[in-house]
Short mmCIF file of C-alpha atoms and ligand atoms in Angstrom, two decimals:
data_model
loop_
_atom_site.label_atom_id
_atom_site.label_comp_id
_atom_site.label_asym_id
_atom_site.label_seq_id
_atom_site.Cartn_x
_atom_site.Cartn_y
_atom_site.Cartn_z
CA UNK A 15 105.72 83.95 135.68
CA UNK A 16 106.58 87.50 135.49
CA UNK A 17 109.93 87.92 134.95
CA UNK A 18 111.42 91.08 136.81
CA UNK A 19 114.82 91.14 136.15
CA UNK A 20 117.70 90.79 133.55
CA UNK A 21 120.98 91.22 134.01
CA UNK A 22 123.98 90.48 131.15
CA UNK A 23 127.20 90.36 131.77
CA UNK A 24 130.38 89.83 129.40
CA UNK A 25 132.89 87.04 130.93
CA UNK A 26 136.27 86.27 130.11
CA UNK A 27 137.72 82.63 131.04
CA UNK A 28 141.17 82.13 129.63
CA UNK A 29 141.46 78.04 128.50
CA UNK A 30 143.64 75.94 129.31
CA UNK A 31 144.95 75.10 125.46
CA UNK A 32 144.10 77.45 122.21
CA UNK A 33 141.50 75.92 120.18
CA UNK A 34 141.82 75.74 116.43
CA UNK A 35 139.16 75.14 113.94
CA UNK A 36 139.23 75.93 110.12
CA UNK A 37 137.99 79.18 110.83
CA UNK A 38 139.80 80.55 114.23
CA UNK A 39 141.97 79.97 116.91
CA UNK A 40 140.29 80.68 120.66
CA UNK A 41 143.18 81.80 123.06
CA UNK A 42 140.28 82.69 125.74
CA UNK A 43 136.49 82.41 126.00
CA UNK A 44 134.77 85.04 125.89
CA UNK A 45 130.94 85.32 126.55
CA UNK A 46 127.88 86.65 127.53
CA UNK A 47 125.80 85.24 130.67
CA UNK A 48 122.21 86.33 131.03
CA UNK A 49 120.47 85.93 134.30
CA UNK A 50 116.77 86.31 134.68
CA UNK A 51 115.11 86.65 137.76
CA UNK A 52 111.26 85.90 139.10
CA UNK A 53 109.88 85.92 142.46
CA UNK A 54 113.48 85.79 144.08
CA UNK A 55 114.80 83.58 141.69
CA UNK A 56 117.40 84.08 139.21
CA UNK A 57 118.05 81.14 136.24
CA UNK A 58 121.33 81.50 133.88
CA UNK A 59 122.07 81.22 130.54
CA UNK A 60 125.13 80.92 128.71
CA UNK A 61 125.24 82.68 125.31
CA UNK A 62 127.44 80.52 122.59
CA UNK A 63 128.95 83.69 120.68
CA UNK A 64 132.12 84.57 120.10
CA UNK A 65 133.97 87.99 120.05
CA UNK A 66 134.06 87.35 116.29
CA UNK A 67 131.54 86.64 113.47
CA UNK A 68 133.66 83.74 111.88
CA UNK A 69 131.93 80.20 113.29
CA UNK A 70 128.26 81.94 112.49
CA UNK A 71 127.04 86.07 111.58
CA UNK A 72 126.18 86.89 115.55
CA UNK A 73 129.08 88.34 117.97
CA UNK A 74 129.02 89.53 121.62
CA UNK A 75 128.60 93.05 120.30
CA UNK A 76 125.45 92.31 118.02
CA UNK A 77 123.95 90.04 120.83
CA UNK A 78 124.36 92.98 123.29
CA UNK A 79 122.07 95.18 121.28
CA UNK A 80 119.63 93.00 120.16
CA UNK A 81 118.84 92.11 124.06
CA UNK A 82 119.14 95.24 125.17
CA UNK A 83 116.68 96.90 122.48
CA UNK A 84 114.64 94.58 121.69
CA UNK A 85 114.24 91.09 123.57
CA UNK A 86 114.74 91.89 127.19
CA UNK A 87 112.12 94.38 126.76
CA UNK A 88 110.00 91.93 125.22
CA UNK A 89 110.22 89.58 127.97
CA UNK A 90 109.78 92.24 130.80
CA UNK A 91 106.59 93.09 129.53
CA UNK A 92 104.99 89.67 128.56
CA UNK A 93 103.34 87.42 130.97
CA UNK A 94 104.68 84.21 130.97
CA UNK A 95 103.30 80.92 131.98
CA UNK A 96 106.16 78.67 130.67
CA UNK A 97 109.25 78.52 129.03
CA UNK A 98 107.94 77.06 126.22
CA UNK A 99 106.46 80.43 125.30
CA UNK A 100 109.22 82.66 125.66
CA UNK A 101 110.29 81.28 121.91
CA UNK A 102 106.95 82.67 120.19
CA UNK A 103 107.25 85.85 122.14
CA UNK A 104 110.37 86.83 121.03
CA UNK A 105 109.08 86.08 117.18
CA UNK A 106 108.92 89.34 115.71
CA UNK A 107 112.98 89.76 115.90
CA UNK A 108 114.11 87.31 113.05
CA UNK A 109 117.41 85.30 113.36
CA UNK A 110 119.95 86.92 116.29
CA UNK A 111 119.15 83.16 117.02
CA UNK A 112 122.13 83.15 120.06
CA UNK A 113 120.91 85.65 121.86
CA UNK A 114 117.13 84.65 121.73
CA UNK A 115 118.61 81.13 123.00
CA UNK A 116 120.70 83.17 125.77
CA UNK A 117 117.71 84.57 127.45
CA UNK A 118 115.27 81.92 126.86
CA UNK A 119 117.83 79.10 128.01
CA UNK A 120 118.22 81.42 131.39
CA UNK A 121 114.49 81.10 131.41
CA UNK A 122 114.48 77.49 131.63
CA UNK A 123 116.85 77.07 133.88
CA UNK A 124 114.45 80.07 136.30
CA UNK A 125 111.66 77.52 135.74
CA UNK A 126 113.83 74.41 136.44
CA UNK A 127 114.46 76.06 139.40
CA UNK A 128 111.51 77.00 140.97
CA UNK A 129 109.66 74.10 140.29
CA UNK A 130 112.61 72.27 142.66
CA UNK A 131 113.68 70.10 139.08
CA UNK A 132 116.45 69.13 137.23
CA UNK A 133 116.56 71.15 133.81
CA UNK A 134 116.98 67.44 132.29
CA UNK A 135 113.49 66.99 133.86
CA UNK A 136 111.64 70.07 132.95
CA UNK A 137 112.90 69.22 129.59
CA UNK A 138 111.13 66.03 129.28
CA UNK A 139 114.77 63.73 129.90
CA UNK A 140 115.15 60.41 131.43
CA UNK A 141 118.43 59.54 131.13
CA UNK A 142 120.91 59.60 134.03
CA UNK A 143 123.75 59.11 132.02
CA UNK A 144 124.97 60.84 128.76
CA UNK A 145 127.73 59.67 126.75
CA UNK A 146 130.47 61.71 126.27
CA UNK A 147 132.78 62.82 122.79
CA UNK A 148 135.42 64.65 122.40
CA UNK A 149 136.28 67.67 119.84
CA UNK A 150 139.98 68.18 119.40
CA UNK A 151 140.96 70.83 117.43
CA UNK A 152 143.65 71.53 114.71
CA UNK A 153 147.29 70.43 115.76
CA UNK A 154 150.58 71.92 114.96
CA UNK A 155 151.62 68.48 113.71
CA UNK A 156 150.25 65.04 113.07
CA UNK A 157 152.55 63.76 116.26
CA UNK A 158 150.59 65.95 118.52
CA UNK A 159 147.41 64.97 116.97
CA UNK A 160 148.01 61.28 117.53
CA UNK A 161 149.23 61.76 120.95
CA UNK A 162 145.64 64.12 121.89
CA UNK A 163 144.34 61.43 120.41
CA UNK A 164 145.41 58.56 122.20
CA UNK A 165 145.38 60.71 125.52
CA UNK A 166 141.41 60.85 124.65
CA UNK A 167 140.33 57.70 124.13
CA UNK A 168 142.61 56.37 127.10
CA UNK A 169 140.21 58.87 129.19
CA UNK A 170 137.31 56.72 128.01
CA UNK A 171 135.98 58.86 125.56
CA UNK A 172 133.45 57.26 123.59
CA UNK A 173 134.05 58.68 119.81
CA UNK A 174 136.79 61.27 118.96
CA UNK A 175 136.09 64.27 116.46
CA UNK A 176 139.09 65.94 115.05
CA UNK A 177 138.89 69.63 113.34
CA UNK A 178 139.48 69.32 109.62
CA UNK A 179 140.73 71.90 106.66
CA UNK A 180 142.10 71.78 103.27
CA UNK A 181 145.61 70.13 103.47
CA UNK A 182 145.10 68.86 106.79
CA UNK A 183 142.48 66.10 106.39
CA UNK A 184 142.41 62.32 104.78
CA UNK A 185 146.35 62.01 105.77
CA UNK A 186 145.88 62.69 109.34
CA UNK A 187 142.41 60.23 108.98
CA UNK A 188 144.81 58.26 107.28
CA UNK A 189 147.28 58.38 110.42
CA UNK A 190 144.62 57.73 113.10
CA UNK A 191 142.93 54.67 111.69
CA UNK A 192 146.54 53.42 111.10
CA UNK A 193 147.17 53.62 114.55
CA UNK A 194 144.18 53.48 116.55
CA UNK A 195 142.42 51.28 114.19
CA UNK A 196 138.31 51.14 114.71
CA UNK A 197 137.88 53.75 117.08
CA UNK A 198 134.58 56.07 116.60
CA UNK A 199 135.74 58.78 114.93
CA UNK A 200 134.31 61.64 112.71
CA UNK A 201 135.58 64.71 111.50
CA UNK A 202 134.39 68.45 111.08
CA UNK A 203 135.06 70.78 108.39
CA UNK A 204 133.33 73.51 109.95
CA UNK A 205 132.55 74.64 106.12
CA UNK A 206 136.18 74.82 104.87
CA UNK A 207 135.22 72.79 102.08
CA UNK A 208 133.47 73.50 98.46
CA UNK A 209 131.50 70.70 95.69
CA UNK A 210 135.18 71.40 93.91
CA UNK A 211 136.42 69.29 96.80
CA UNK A 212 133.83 66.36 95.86
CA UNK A 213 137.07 63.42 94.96
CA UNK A 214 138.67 64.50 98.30
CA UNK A 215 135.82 63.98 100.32
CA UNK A 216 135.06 60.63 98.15
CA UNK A 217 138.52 59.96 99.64
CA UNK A 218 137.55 60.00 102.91
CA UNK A 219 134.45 57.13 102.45
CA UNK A 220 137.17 54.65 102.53
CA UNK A 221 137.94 55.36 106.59
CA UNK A 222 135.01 54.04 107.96
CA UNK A 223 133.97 57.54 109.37
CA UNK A 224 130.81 58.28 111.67
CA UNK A 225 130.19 61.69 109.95
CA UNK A 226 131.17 64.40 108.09
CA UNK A 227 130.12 67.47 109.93
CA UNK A 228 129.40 70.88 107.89
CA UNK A 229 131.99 69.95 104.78
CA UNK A 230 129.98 72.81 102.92
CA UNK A 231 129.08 76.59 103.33
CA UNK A 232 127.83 77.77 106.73
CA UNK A 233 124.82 78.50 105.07
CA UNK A 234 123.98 76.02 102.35
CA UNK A 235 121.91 73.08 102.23
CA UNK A 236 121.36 72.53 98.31
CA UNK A 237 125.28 71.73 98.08
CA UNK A 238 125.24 69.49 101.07
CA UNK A 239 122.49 67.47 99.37
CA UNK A 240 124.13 67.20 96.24
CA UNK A 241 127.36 66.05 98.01
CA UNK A 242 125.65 63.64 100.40
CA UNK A 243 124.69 61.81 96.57
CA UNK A 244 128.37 61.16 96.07
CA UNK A 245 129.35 60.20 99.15
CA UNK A 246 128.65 57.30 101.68
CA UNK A 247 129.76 59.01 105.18
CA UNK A 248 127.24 60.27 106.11
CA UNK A 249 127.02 64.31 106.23
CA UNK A 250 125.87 66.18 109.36
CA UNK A 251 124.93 69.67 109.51
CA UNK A 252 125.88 72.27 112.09
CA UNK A 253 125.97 75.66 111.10
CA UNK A 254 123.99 75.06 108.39
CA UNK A 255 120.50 74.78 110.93
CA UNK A 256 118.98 77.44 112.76
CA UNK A 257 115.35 76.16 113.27
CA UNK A 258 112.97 73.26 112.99
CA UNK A 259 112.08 74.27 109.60
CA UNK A 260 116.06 74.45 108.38
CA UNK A 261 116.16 70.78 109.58
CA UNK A 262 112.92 69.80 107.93
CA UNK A 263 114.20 71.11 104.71
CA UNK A 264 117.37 69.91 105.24
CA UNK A 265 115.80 66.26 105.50
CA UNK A 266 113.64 66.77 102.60
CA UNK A 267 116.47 67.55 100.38
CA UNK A 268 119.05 65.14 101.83
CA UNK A 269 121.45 67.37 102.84
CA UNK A 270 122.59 65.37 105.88
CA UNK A 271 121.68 62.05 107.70
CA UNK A 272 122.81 63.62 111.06
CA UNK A 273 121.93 67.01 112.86
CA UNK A 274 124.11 68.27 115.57
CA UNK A 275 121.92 70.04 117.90
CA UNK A 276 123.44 73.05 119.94
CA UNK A 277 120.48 75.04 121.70
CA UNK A 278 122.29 78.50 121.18
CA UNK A 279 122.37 77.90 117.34
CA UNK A 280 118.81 77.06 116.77
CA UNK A 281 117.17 79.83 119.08
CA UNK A 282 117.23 77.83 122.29
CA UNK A 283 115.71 74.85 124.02
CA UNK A 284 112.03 75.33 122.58
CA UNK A 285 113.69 74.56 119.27
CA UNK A 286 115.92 72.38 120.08
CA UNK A 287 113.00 69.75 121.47
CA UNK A 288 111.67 70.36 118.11
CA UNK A 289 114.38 69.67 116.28
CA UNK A 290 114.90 66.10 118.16
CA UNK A 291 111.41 65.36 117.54
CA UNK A 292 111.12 66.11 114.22
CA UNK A 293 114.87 63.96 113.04
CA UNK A 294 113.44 61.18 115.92
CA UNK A 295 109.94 60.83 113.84
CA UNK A 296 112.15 60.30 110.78
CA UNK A 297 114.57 57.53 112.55
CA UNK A 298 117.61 60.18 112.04
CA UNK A 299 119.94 60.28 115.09
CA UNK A 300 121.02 63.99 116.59
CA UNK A 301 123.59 64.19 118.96
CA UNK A 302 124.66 67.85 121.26
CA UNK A 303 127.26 69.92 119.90
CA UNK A 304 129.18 72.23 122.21
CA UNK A 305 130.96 75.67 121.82
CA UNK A 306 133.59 75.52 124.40
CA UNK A 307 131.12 76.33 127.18
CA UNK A 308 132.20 77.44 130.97
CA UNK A 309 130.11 75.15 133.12
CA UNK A 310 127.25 76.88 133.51
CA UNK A 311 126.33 76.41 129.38
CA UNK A 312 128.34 72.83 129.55
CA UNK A 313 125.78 71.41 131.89
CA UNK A 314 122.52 73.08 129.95
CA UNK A 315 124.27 70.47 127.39
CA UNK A 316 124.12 68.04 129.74
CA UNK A 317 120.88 68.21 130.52
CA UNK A 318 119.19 68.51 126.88
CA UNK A 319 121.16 65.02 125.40
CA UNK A 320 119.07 63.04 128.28
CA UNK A 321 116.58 63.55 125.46
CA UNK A 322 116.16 59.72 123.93
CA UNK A 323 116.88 61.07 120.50
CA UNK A 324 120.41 62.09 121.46
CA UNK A 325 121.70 58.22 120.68
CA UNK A 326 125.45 59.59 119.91
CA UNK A 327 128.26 61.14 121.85
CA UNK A 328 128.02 65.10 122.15
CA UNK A 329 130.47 67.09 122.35
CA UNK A 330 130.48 67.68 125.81
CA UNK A 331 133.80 66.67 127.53
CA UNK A 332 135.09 67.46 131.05
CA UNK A 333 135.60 71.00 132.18
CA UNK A 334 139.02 70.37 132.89
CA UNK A 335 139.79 70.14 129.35
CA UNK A 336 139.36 73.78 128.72
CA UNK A 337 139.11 75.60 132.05
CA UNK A 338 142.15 75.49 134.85
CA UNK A 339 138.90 76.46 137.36
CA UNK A 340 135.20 76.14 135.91
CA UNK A 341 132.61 78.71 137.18
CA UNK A 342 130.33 75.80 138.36
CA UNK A 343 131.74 73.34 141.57
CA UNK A 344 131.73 70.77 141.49
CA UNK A 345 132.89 70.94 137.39
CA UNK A 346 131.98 68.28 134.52
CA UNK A 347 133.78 65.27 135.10
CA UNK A 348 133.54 62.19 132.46
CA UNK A 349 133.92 58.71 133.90
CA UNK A 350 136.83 56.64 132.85
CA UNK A 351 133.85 54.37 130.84
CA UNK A 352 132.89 57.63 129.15
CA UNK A 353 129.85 58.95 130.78
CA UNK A 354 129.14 62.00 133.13
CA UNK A 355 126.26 61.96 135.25
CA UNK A 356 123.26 64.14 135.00
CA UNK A 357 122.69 66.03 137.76
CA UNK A 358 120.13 65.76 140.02
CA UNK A 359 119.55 69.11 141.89
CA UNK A 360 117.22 71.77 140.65
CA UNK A 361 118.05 73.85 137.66
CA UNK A 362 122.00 73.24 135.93
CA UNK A 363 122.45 71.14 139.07
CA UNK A 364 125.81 72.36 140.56
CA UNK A 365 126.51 75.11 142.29
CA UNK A 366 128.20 78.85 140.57
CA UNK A 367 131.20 79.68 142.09
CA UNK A 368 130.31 83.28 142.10
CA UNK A 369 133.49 85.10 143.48
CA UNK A 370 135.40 83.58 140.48
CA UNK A 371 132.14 84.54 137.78
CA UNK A 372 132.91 88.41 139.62
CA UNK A 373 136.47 87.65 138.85
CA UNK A 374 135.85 86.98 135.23
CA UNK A 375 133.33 89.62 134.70
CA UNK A 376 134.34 92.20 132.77
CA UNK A 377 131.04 94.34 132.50
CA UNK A 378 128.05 94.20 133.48
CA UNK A 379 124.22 95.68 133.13
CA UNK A 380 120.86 94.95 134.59
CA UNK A 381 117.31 95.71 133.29
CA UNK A 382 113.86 95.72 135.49
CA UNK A 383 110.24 95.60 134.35
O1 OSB B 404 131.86 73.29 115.07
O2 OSB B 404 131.31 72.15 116.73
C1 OSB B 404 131.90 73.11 116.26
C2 OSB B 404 133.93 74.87 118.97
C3 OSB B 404 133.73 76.19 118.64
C4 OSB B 404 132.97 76.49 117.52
C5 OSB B 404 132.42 75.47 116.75
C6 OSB B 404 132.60 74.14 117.10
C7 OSB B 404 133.40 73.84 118.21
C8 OSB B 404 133.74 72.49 118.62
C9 OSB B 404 134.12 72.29 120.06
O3 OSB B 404 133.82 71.54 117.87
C10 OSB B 404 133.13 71.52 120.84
C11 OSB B 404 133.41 71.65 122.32
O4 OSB B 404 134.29 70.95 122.83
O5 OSB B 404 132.77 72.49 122.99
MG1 MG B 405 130.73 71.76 114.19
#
C-alpha cells in the first residue's frame, strides 16, 4: 500500500456541557483529523490533543509540525504492506506519541477499509458488544454531582468514574456510596495528587473503589509503585504510559494493577495491541480510555475494546453526551443495559456527515507523494 495522500485538518465541535478535570475545563473540542488516502481510498484518524499542553506535553500546534516535517513525509515515501508497519517506520521521531497515533490510526482505518472489514476485525476483535462507562467530570457542587450521577447509572451505565482533586475527593466518594450504595465506581486524579497525600488516599480504601486512576505525576511510575504498597485500591495508570515498554516497567515495579489504554497516548493501535497483550499475559485487566472524541475517534474506541483483554467498562459513552450533532450518523448510542454495538460495516463503521465536518473545519492542508 502506497499511500498517496494526507490531508489534516483542525476541527472545532462545541460540547454540549464544559468538561472539568483537575487540570482544565473544555468549553469546545478542538482537534486535528488526518485522512490518508490509497488507491481511491481515504481512512481517518482522530488526533486526541488538545489546544493546550495540560492533560500530556503534545498540543494541536506541536502535532501540526511534527506531521508536517517529519511523519507525513515519512509515510509518503515508504512502501507499506500493513498497518502494523507504519509504527516502526515512523521510529526515528521519538515521543510526539499523538500525532504518530493520528496518522497511523487513519491508516488502519484505510486498511479496514479496503479490505471491506470492520476496524474491530482487522484488529484481531470478536466481540459484538462492548460495555460502556461513563467519565463525569468536576461539578460545581456535590448536588449536581449526585444528580449526573444518578442520571448515569439510570442510562444503564455499567461503572461511573468521577474527576477527582484536592478538596474535592473522599467527601463526594463519601456522598455517592451513601446514596447509590455498591455501584461500580472509580475515580481519577488525573495526577493532582503527591506521596504527601499518602493518608488521604489510604482514606479512600475504605469505599470499595474499582481504581484509582493516575493519583501521581503525569510522568512518574517509581511514586505510583511506592503508593500502590500503601494502598489496597488498586492504582491505574493513564498518563503515566506511552508504550509497551512504559507498561512493562510499570508492571515490574508495581506501579499499577490496571492500565487504561487510549491508542492516541501510546503511539496508536500497533501499540496499543501490545500493550493488551503484554497486561493479558500477566492476568492484569486494561480497559479504553477516551478523550472526549467526535465520533469518528469515539468509534476507533469502539472498535479496539472488542479486544478480549478489555474485560472493564471504557470510557466510551454515547455521543450525545458531548456533541448536540456528532460528525458520524448514525452517532454512538449505549443501550439502556449498557452496551453499544460494534459496528459491522467496513472501516469506523458509520457513515461522516461531511457537510457538518466542512462546517467545523477551521483549516485545512493536504500533502501528496
Ligand atoms: O483522564 O481519562 C482522562 C478527558 C480528557 C482528558 C483526559 C481524560 C478525560 C476523561 C473523559 O476522563 C473520557 C471521555 O468521556 O472521553
Ligand atoms: Mg484519565
Amino acid at each position: 500500500m502506497k499511500i498517496e495522500r494526507v490531508e489534516v485538518r483542525e476541527v472545532h465541535l462545541p460540547l454540549r456541557h464544559p468538561f472539568e478535570t483537575s487540570f482544565a475545563r473544555t468549553e469546545r473540542k478542538e482537534f486535528l483529523l488526518v485522512a490518508a488516502s490509497a488507491d481511491g481510498i481515504t481512512g481517518y484518524g482522530e488526533c486526541v490533543a488538545d489546544e493546550d499542553p495540560y492533560y500530556l506535553p503534545e498540543t494541536n500546534g506541536t502535532i501540526w509540525h511534527v506531521l508536517e516535517r517529519f511523519l507525513i513525509p515519512l509515510v509518503l515515501k515508504t512502501d507499506l504492506r500493513h498497518p502494523r508497519e507504519v509504527q516502526a517506520a515512523l521510529a526515528r521521531v521519538r515521543g510526539h506519541e499523538m500525532a504518530k497515533a493520528a496518522l497511523e490510526m487513519a491508516i488502519w482505518e484505510l486498511h479496514a477499509r479496503r479490505e471491506g472489514q470492520p476496524l474491530a476485525k482487522v484488529l484481531g476483535g470478536e466481540k459484538t458488544h462492548v460495555e460502556a462507562g461513563v467519565s463525569i467530570g468536576l461539578q460545581d457542587d456535590e448536588g449536581t454531582l449526585l444528580r449526573k450521577v444518578e442520571a448515569e447509572i439510570a442510562a444503564g451505565y455499567r461503572r461511573i468514574k468521577i474527576k477527582i482533586k484536592p478538596g474535592r475527593d473522599r467527601d463526594l466518594v463519601r456522598a455517592i456510596r451513601a446514596r447509590f450504595g455498591a455501584v461500580p465506581l472509580m475515580v481519577d486524579a488525573n495526577s493532582a495528587y503527591t506521596l504527601d497525600d499518602v493518608a488521604l488516599l489510604r482514606e479512600l480504601d475504605a469505599f470499595g473503589l474499582m481504581m484509582i486512576e493516575q493519583p501521581l505525576s503525569w510522568d512518574d511510575i517509581v511514586d505510583h509503585a511506592a503508593l500502590q504498597r500503601e494502598l489496597r485500591t488498586p492504582i491505574c495508570l493513564d498518563e503515566s504510559i506511552h508504550s509497551a515498554d512504559d507498561a512493562r516497567r510499570a508492571l515490574d515495579l508495581g506501579a499499577c494493577r490496571l492500565v487504561n489504554i487510549k491508542a492516541g497516548r501510546v503511539g496508536g493501535l500497533l501499540s496499543s495491541l501490545a500493550i493488551h497483550d503484554l497486561c493479558r499475559a500477566r492476568g492484569v485487566p486494561v480497559w479504553c480510555g477516551g478523550m472526549l472524541e467526535s465520533g469518528i475517534g469515539r468509534l476507533a474506541n469502539v472498535h479496539l475494546q472488542t479486544l478480549p483483554g478489555f474485560s472493564l467498562p471504557g470510557d466510551t459513552s454515547a455521543s450525545a453526551r458531548y456533541f448536540e450533532e456528532d460528525l458520524i450518523d448514525p452517532p454512538v448510542v449505549v443501550s439502556a443495559d449498557g452496551r453499544i454495538a460494534v459496528p459491522t460495516g467496513p472501516g469506523i463503521g458509520h457513515a461522516i456527515v461531511w457537510p457538518r465536518v466542512e462546517r467545523a473545519t477551521v483549516t485545512r492542508r493536504h500533502w501528496v507523494a
